[in-house]
Amino acid sequence: MSKSSKHIAVIGRGLIGSAAARHLAKDGCDVTLIGPSEPKDKANHDGVFASHYDEGRITRALDPSLFWSDVTVASIARYAEIESGSGVSFFTPSGAMITGGKESTFIKNVAQVREERNLKSDRYFGAILEDAFPYFSFEPDMQAFYEPQMAGYISPRNLVHAQTICAQKAGATVLDAIVLAITEKTDSVLISTTAGEVEADQVLVATGGFANMILPTPVPINTYARTVAFFEVEAEQIELLKTMPSLVLCLQDGRDPYILPPIKYPNGKTYLKIGGDPTDVSLESTQDMKDWFKSGGSAEVADFLKETLLSFIPNLKFENMHHEACMTTFTADNLPIIARQSDRLTIAVAGCGKGAKCSDELGRMGAFQAKYEGET
């Protein structure tokens, strides 16, 4: 690809936006990455939020969808490059397991993707599954695919940090600000922010569920409240679970909770994390989203998640439990929106609950659209 002095503003300093900024800057574009830093006091924060303020997201190649598998494989292949270029570690290859009923559509689709893409994984069921992972207690008739290598979990917070460092090393500028409005002019785009105005040739919007807060034309996304629960574990449990992989469950009742192995957090404590709300609660407005993040999540859902966790790790001993608020953004076809909205405005939003692990490829796709689509 040829170098270019085109000025592209990337709005959204999250997983997809920071990835897009890295790819654009590496390709020679003049890049301004705009977005606020992580709030220090969420409960009293008046600005926007993001869902990458965490240390654990599952990463794996296997998926019931070819699209999500392919973009994840592409992203995982670049993890080492991003870690090396930034000096920031974010990937822990703990292995990942995806499970479901042997005759379920979910597992059959996973098996088909596994075969079509020749993805390396081990297949377990019955007594073999129980013997291999004795700390888990699975439902009858469960089948599991286990990826022992190049799978596990990432720190989304550190991934964003690493992508940002790489983008800056390639020449990108970071503006710590909230975007208030986008105005397309004849030969440029004017971006109004809390730190002043920015003028660019092109704009890429990668602001997740907050996209319609600033887009001139709203996009068809559905944003849902999510609660995640954390269980503090001490040295004995950490040792017992040291071989635990990341786990995705597809249950007979249709729920699909996920469980992360013990992860050390910035406060020095180690937590097991579980997510998987029993119902979708829609966040209809920007204020709904802000209020949800400030609330810290649902205690009722956290208790439900506790029951789920203990049903699959019945011997778990933990010191304390707490919960936090998160948010996911979906589309009707369960695929991201990565497309131009106008001659100067491109959108890259909607991770559909799967976007963290494959955000580098989603960002690259958004960057390509912003820079090359429509060029001759």
Short mmCIF file of C-alpha atoms in Angstrom, two decimals:
data_model
loop_
_atom_site.label_atom_id
_atom_site.label_comp_id
_atom_site.label_asym_id
_atom_site.label_seq_id
_atom_site.Cartn_x
_atom_site.Cartn_y
_atom_site.Cartn_z
CA MET A 1 0.00 0.00 0.00
CA SER A 2 1.30 3.43 -0.86
CA LYS A 3 2.07 6.09 1.72
CA SER A 4 -0.32 8.98 2.14
CA SER A 5 -0.40 12.33 3.96
CA LYS A 6 -4.18 12.13 4.30
CA HIS A 7 -5.31 13.33 7.72
CA ILE A 8 -7.68 10.84 9.31
CA ALA A 9 -9.28 11.39 12.69
CA VAL A 10 -10.19 8.21 14.56
CA ILE A 11 -12.89 8.85 17.14
CA GLY A 12 -12.87 6.31 19.96
CA ARG A 13 -9.78 5.30 21.96
CA GLY A 14 -11.09 1.82 22.63
CA LEU A 15 -10.17 -1.56 21.20
CA ILE A 16 -11.20 -1.01 17.58
CA GLY A 17 -10.28 2.67 17.43
CA SER A 18 -6.77 2.25 18.83
CA ALA A 19 -6.17 -0.65 16.43
CA ALA A 20 -7.36 1.42 13.46
CA ALA A 21 -5.07 4.28 14.49
CA ARG A 22 -2.09 1.92 14.57
CA HIS A 23 -2.81 0.53 11.12
CA LEU A 24 -3.41 3.97 9.61
CA ALA A 25 -0.30 5.49 11.16
CA LYS A 26 1.84 2.54 10.02
CA ASP A 27 0.52 3.12 6.52
CA GLY A 28 1.72 6.70 6.54
CA CYS A 29 -1.47 8.60 7.32
CA ASP A 30 -1.55 11.68 9.50
CA VAL A 31 -3.65 10.30 12.36
CA THR A 32 -5.39 11.95 15.30
CA LEU A 33 -6.85 9.47 17.77
CA ILE A 34 -9.55 11.15 19.84
CA GLY A 35 -11.20 9.92 23.01
CA PRO A 36 -11.16 10.26 26.79
CA SER A 37 -8.97 8.36 29.20
CA GLU A 38 -10.40 5.80 31.59
CA PRO A 39 -12.29 7.60 34.37
CA LYS A 40 -10.75 7.32 37.83
CA ASP A 41 -14.11 7.65 39.58
CA LYS A 42 -16.79 5.91 37.53
CA ALA A 43 -19.63 6.63 39.92
CA ASN A 44 -19.14 10.39 39.58
CA HIS A 45 -17.94 10.50 35.98
CA ASP A 46 -20.08 12.68 33.68
CA GLY A 47 -18.54 11.71 30.35
CA VAL A 48 -18.65 8.63 28.16
CA PHE A 49 -17.39 5.17 29.10
CA ALA A 50 -15.86 2.12 27.41
CA SER A 51 -15.97 -1.60 28.11
CA HIS A 52 -12.22 -2.27 27.93
CA TYR A 53 -11.56 -1.16 31.51
CA ASP A 54 -10.73 -4.72 32.56
CA GLU A 55 -8.00 -7.36 32.61
CA GLY A 56 -9.79 -10.37 31.13
CA ARG A 57 -11.37 -11.17 27.78
CA ILE A 58 -11.36 -14.63 26.22
CA THR A 59 -9.41 -15.12 23.01
CA ARG A 60 -9.76 -18.23 20.84
CA ALA A 61 -9.89 -19.21 17.18
CA LEU A 62 -12.90 -21.50 17.45
CA ASP A 63 -16.33 -19.98 16.95
CA PRO A 64 -19.64 -21.11 15.41
CA SER A 65 -19.20 -18.29 12.85
CA LEU A 66 -16.57 -18.34 10.11
CA PHE A 67 -16.40 -14.55 10.13
CA TRP A 68 -15.63 -14.25 13.83
CA SER A 69 -13.15 -17.12 13.66
CA ASP A 70 -11.32 -15.62 10.69
CA VAL A 71 -10.97 -12.11 12.13
CA THR A 72 -9.78 -13.56 15.44
CA VAL A 73 -7.16 -15.76 13.80
CA ALA A 74 -5.89 -12.71 11.90
CA SER A 75 -5.71 -10.69 15.12
CA ILE A 76 -4.02 -13.38 17.21
CA ALA A 77 -1.33 -13.65 14.54
CA ARG A 78 -0.40 -10.01 15.26
CA TYR A 79 -0.44 -10.13 19.07
CA ALA A 80 3.32 -10.71 19.31
CA GLU A 81 4.03 -7.84 16.90
CA ILE A 82 1.91 -5.45 18.97
CA GLU A 83 3.45 -6.60 22.26
CA SER A 84 6.98 -6.29 20.88
CA GLY A 85 6.35 -2.90 19.27
CA SER A 86 4.82 -1.40 22.40
CA GLY A 87 6.68 -3.17 25.19
CA VAL A 88 3.28 -3.94 26.76
CA SER A 89 2.17 -7.52 27.43
CA PHE A 90 -1.54 -8.23 27.09
CA PHE A 91 -1.90 -11.88 25.97
CA THR A 92 -1.82 -14.90 28.32
CA PRO A 93 -1.88 -18.25 26.45
CA SER A 94 -3.77 -20.16 29.13
CA GLY A 95 -5.72 -22.15 26.55
CA ALA A 96 -9.42 -21.83 25.81
CA MET A 97 -12.34 -24.23 25.86
CA ILE A 98 -15.70 -23.95 24.15
CA THR A 99 -18.45 -26.37 25.20
CA GLY A 100 -22.05 -27.30 24.45
CA GLY A 101 -24.40 -30.23 23.99
CA LYS A 102 -23.06 -32.76 21.49
CA GLU A 103 -26.15 -32.45 19.32
CA SER A 104 -26.62 -28.70 19.71
CA THR A 105 -26.54 -26.45 16.66
CA PHE A 106 -23.91 -24.37 18.44
CA ILE A 107 -21.41 -27.21 18.82
CA LYS A 108 -22.14 -28.55 15.35
CA ASN A 109 -21.33 -25.12 13.88
CA VAL A 110 -18.14 -24.93 15.94
CA ALA A 111 -17.14 -28.36 14.65
CA GLN A 112 -17.81 -27.28 11.07
CA VAL A 113 -15.69 -24.13 11.40
CA ARG A 114 -12.96 -26.21 13.05
CA GLU A 115 -12.93 -28.59 10.10
CA GLU A 116 -13.22 -25.97 7.36
CA ARG A 117 -10.37 -23.86 8.76
CA ASN A 118 -8.32 -26.79 10.06
CA LEU A 119 -8.08 -25.20 13.49
CA LYS A 120 -5.91 -27.02 15.99
CA SER A 121 -7.93 -28.17 18.99
CA ASP A 122 -8.58 -31.24 21.08
CA ARG A 123 -12.06 -32.78 21.36
CA TYR A 124 -13.32 -34.00 24.75
CA PHE A 125 -16.54 -35.50 26.05
CA GLY A 126 -17.79 -37.80 28.81
CA ALA A 127 -15.31 -39.26 31.27
CA ILE A 128 -12.34 -38.04 29.23
CA LEU A 129 -13.54 -34.46 29.64
CA GLU A 130 -14.05 -34.91 33.39
CA ASP A 131 -10.60 -36.46 33.86
CA ALA A 132 -8.82 -33.79 31.83
CA PHE A 133 -10.44 -30.89 33.69
CA PRO A 134 -11.36 -32.22 37.15
CA TYR A 135 -12.19 -28.81 38.64
CA PHE A 136 -15.11 -28.38 36.21
CA SER A 137 -18.53 -30.01 36.57
CA PHE A 138 -20.31 -30.11 33.22
CA GLU A 139 -23.90 -30.82 32.26
CA PRO A 140 -24.56 -34.34 30.88
CA ASP A 141 -23.90 -34.80 27.16
CA MET A 142 -21.50 -31.85 26.97
CA GLN A 143 -18.79 -31.87 24.32
CA ALA A 144 -15.76 -29.60 24.47
CA PHE A 145 -13.18 -28.30 22.04
CA TYR A 146 -9.98 -27.22 23.75
CA GLU A 147 -7.36 -24.98 22.14
CA PRO A 148 -4.14 -25.45 24.13
CA GLN A 149 -2.04 -22.95 22.15
CA MET A 150 -2.51 -19.38 20.90
CA ALA A 151 -5.67 -19.08 22.96
CA GLY A 152 -6.51 -17.98 26.48
CA TYR A 153 -7.22 -14.42 27.50
CA ILE A 154 -6.14 -10.86 26.86
CA SER A 155 -6.11 -7.76 29.01
CA PRO A 156 -8.27 -5.38 26.97
CA ARG A 157 -6.95 -2.44 28.99
CA ASN A 158 -3.36 -3.34 28.15
CA LEU A 159 -4.21 -4.09 24.52
CA VAL A 160 -5.61 -0.58 24.07
CA HIS A 161 -2.50 0.82 25.76
CA ALA A 162 -0.22 -1.23 23.50
CA GLN A 163 -2.08 -0.24 20.32
CA THR A 164 -1.93 3.41 21.32
CA ILE A 165 1.82 3.28 21.95
CA CYS A 166 2.38 1.63 18.56
CA ALA A 167 0.20 4.24 16.85
CA GLN A 168 2.12 7.06 18.52
CA LYS A 169 5.46 5.52 17.58
CA ALA A 170 4.25 5.51 13.97
CA GLY A 171 3.40 9.21 14.21
CA ALA A 172 -0.20 9.34 15.46
CA THR A 173 -1.34 12.12 17.79
CA VAL A 174 -3.61 11.34 20.74
CA LEU A 175 -6.19 13.89 21.88
CA ASP A 176 -7.68 13.21 25.32
CA ALA A 177 -11.15 14.62 24.74
CA ILE A 178 -14.79 13.79 24.17
CA VAL A 179 -16.23 14.42 20.71
CA LEU A 180 -19.36 16.54 20.76
CA ALA A 181 -20.27 16.79 17.07
CA ILE A 182 -19.14 15.95 13.54
CA THR A 183 -19.76 18.42 10.71
CA GLU A 184 -18.97 17.48 7.13
CA LYS A 185 -17.77 20.38 4.97
CA THR A 186 -17.10 20.48 1.24
CA ASP A 187 -13.47 19.44 1.47
CA SER A 188 -13.00 18.33 5.10
CA VAL A 189 -14.69 17.26 8.32
CA LEU A 190 -14.88 19.47 11.40
CA ILE A 191 -14.86 17.65 14.73
CA SER A 192 -15.94 19.57 17.81
CA THR A 193 -14.43 18.23 21.05
CA THR A 194 -14.15 19.22 24.68
CA ALA A 195 -10.55 20.23 23.90
CA GLY A 196 -11.36 22.33 20.83
CA GLU A 197 -11.88 21.67 17.13
CA VAL A 198 -10.07 19.22 14.86
CA GLU A 199 -10.26 19.35 11.07
CA ALA A 200 -9.53 16.20 9.06
CA ASP A 201 -9.87 14.80 5.55
CA GLN A 202 -11.60 11.65 6.80
CA VAL A 203 -13.19 10.46 10.02
CA LEU A 204 -13.47 6.92 11.36
CA VAL A 205 -15.99 6.52 14.18
CA ALA A 206 -15.23 3.58 16.50
CA THR A 207 -17.14 4.53 19.63
CA GLY A 208 -19.12 1.34 20.25
CA GLY A 209 -22.55 1.80 21.78
CA PHE A 210 -21.99 5.56 22.04
CA ALA A 211 -21.74 5.91 18.23
CA ASN A 212 -25.19 7.40 17.73
CA MET A 213 -24.33 10.14 20.21
CA ILE A 214 -22.24 11.83 17.49
CA LEU A 215 -23.10 10.26 14.11
CA PRO A 216 -25.07 12.57 11.78
CA THR A 217 -27.12 9.53 10.73
CA PRO A 218 -27.77 6.90 13.44
CA VAL A 219 -26.73 3.30 12.78
CA PRO A 220 -28.94 0.26 13.59
CA ILE A 221 -27.26 -1.06 16.72
CA ASN A 222 -28.67 -2.55 19.90
CA THR A 223 -26.81 -1.85 23.11
CA TYR A 224 -27.31 -4.03 26.17
CA ALA A 225 -26.42 -3.72 29.83
CA ARG A 226 -24.08 -6.40 31.12
CA THR A 227 -22.99 -7.32 34.64
CA VAL A 228 -19.73 -9.15 35.33
CA ALA A 229 -18.91 -10.76 38.68
CA PHE A 230 -15.48 -11.17 40.25
CA PHE A 231 -14.47 -13.72 42.89
CA GLU A 232 -11.29 -13.09 44.85
CA VAL A 233 -9.18 -16.23 45.23
CA GLU A 234 -6.09 -16.84 47.33
CA ALA A 235 -2.91 -18.84 46.77
CA GLU A 236 -4.40 -22.31 47.38
CA GLN A 237 -7.17 -21.86 44.80
CA ILE A 238 -4.81 -20.19 42.35
CA GLU A 239 -2.57 -23.25 42.52
CA LEU A 240 -5.50 -25.66 42.11
CA LEU A 241 -6.72 -23.76 39.04
CA LYS A 242 -3.33 -23.00 37.49
CA THR A 243 -4.12 -25.12 34.40
CA MET A 244 -7.63 -23.73 33.98
CA PRO A 245 -8.42 -22.50 30.48
CA SER A 246 -10.80 -19.72 29.54
CA LEU A 247 -14.23 -21.27 29.19
CA VAL A 248 -17.26 -20.55 27.01
CA LEU A 249 -20.43 -22.51 27.78
CA CYS A 250 -23.47 -23.03 25.58
CA LEU A 251 -26.12 -24.44 27.92
CA GLN A 252 -29.31 -26.36 27.23
CA ASP A 253 -31.44 -23.41 28.33
CA GLY A 254 -29.83 -21.20 25.67
CA ARG A 255 -27.58 -19.22 28.00
CA ASP A 256 -23.90 -18.79 27.08
CA PRO A 257 -21.90 -17.74 30.15
CA TYR A 258 -18.12 -17.45 30.09
CA ILE A 259 -15.57 -17.94 32.86
CA LEU A 260 -12.01 -16.60 33.02
CA PRO A 261 -9.22 -18.35 34.96
CA PRO A 262 -7.58 -16.59 37.93
CA ILE A 263 -6.21 -13.21 36.80
CA LYS A 264 -4.17 -10.76 38.85
CA TYR A 265 -5.64 -7.25 38.75
CA PRO A 266 -3.91 -3.87 39.22
CA ASN A 267 -4.99 -3.78 42.89
CA GLY A 268 -2.78 -6.83 43.52
CA LYS A 269 -5.70 -9.22 44.04
CA THR A 270 -6.51 -12.26 41.91
CA TYR A 271 -10.03 -12.84 40.62
CA LEU A 272 -12.04 -15.43 38.75
CA LYS A 273 -14.44 -13.59 36.46
CA ILE A 274 -17.78 -14.69 35.03
CA GLY A 275 -20.21 -13.01 32.67
CA GLY A 276 -23.44 -13.99 30.97
CA ASP A 277 -26.60 -12.08 31.81
CA PRO A 278 -29.76 -14.21 31.83
CA THR A 279 -31.72 -11.56 29.90
CA ASP A 280 -30.96 -8.64 27.59
CA VAL A 281 -31.66 -5.23 29.09
CA SER A 282 -31.58 -2.58 26.39
CA LEU A 283 -29.87 0.77 26.93
CA GLU A 284 -31.85 3.14 24.72
CA SER A 285 -30.08 6.47 25.14
CA THR A 286 -26.67 7.94 25.84
CA GLN A 287 -27.85 8.85 29.33
CA ASP A 288 -29.02 5.26 29.89
CA MET A 289 -25.51 4.05 29.05
CA LYS A 290 -23.82 6.55 31.33
CA ASP A 291 -26.19 5.78 34.19
CA TRP A 292 -25.62 2.05 33.74
CA PHE A 293 -21.83 2.32 33.96
CA LYS A 294 -22.11 4.60 36.99
CA SER A 295 -24.44 2.10 38.70
CA GLY A 296 -21.80 -0.62 38.88
CA GLY A 297 -24.11 -3.28 37.47
CA SER A 298 -26.89 -5.46 38.88
CA ALA A 299 -26.56 -7.20 42.24
CA GLU A 300 -29.36 -9.57 41.21
CA VAL A 301 -27.50 -10.64 38.06
CA ALA A 302 -24.28 -10.98 40.06
CA ASP A 303 -25.99 -13.43 42.43
CA PHE A 304 -27.28 -15.37 39.42
CA LEU A 305 -23.73 -15.50 38.02
CA LYS A 306 -22.44 -16.74 41.37
CA GLU A 307 -24.85 -19.67 41.22
CA THR A 308 -23.77 -20.41 37.65
CA LEU A 309 -20.08 -20.30 38.55
CA LEU A 310 -20.48 -22.63 41.51
CA SER A 311 -22.48 -25.08 39.43
CA PHE A 312 -19.49 -25.48 37.10
CA ILE A 313 -16.70 -25.10 39.70
CA PRO A 314 -18.47 -26.53 42.77
CA ASN A 315 -15.37 -26.69 44.98
CA LEU A 316 -14.37 -23.07 44.43
CA LYS A 317 -13.41 -21.21 47.57
CA PHE A 318 -13.29 -17.44 47.39
CA GLU A 319 -12.68 -14.59 49.83
CA ASN A 320 -14.90 -11.85 48.46
CA MET A 321 -17.20 -11.15 45.54
CA HIS A 322 -17.99 -7.92 43.72
CA HIS A 323 -19.59 -6.93 40.44
CA GLU A 324 -19.18 -4.25 37.78
CA ALA A 325 -21.09 -2.85 34.83
CA CYS A 326 -20.21 -3.55 31.23
CA MET A 327 -21.98 -3.03 27.90
CA THR A 328 -22.21 -4.89 24.58
CA THR A 329 -23.31 -3.65 21.18
CA PHE A 330 -25.02 -5.90 18.63
CA THR A 331 -26.46 -5.73 15.13
CA ALA A 332 -29.37 -7.66 13.64
CA ASP A 333 -27.08 -10.03 11.71
CA ASN A 334 -24.56 -10.42 14.56
CA LEU A 335 -21.81 -8.86 12.44
CA PRO A 336 -19.99 -5.56 12.95
CA ILE A 337 -20.81 -2.44 10.95
CA ILE A 338 -17.63 -1.52 9.09
CA ALA A 339 -18.62 0.72 6.21
CA ARG A 340 -18.71 4.23 4.86
CA GLN A 341 -21.64 6.40 5.87
CA SER A 342 -20.61 9.20 3.50
CA ASP A 343 -17.67 10.32 1.36
CA ARG A 344 -15.75 11.43 4.44
CA LEU A 345 -17.20 9.36 7.28
CA THR A 346 -16.56 5.68 8.05
CA ILE A 347 -18.00 3.58 10.88
CA ALA A 348 -16.44 0.59 12.68
CA VAL A 349 -18.73 -0.44 15.53
CA ALA A 350 -20.50 -3.42 17.13
CA GLY A 351 -18.27 -6.17 18.50
CA CYS A 352 -21.39 -8.28 19.16
CA GLY A 353 -19.90 -9.58 22.39
CA LYS A 354 -16.88 -10.98 20.53
CA GLY A 355 -14.93 -7.88 19.52
CA ALA A 356 -12.08 -7.69 22.04
CA LYS A 357 -10.06 -10.67 20.88
CA CYS A 358 -10.36 -9.74 17.20
CA SER A 359 -10.28 -5.96 17.56
CA ASP A 360 -7.00 -5.58 15.71
CA GLU A 361 -8.47 -7.05 12.54
CA LEU A 362 -11.72 -5.10 12.94
CA GLY A 363 -9.64 -1.96 13.34
CA ARG A 364 -7.60 -2.83 10.26
CA MET A 365 -10.79 -3.31 8.25
CA GLY A 366 -12.11 0.04 9.43
CA ALA A 367 -8.81 1.70 8.62
CA PHE A 368 -8.87 0.28 5.09
CA GLN A 369 -12.39 1.60 4.53
CA ALA A 370 -11.47 5.05 5.82
CA LYS A 371 -8.31 5.35 3.72
CA TYR A 372 -8.96 3.45 0.51
CA GLU A 373 -12.65 2.99 -0.13
CA GLY A 374 -13.62 5.10 -3.14
CA GLU A 375 -10.02 5.94 -4.09
CA THR A 376 -8.93 5.38 -7.65
#
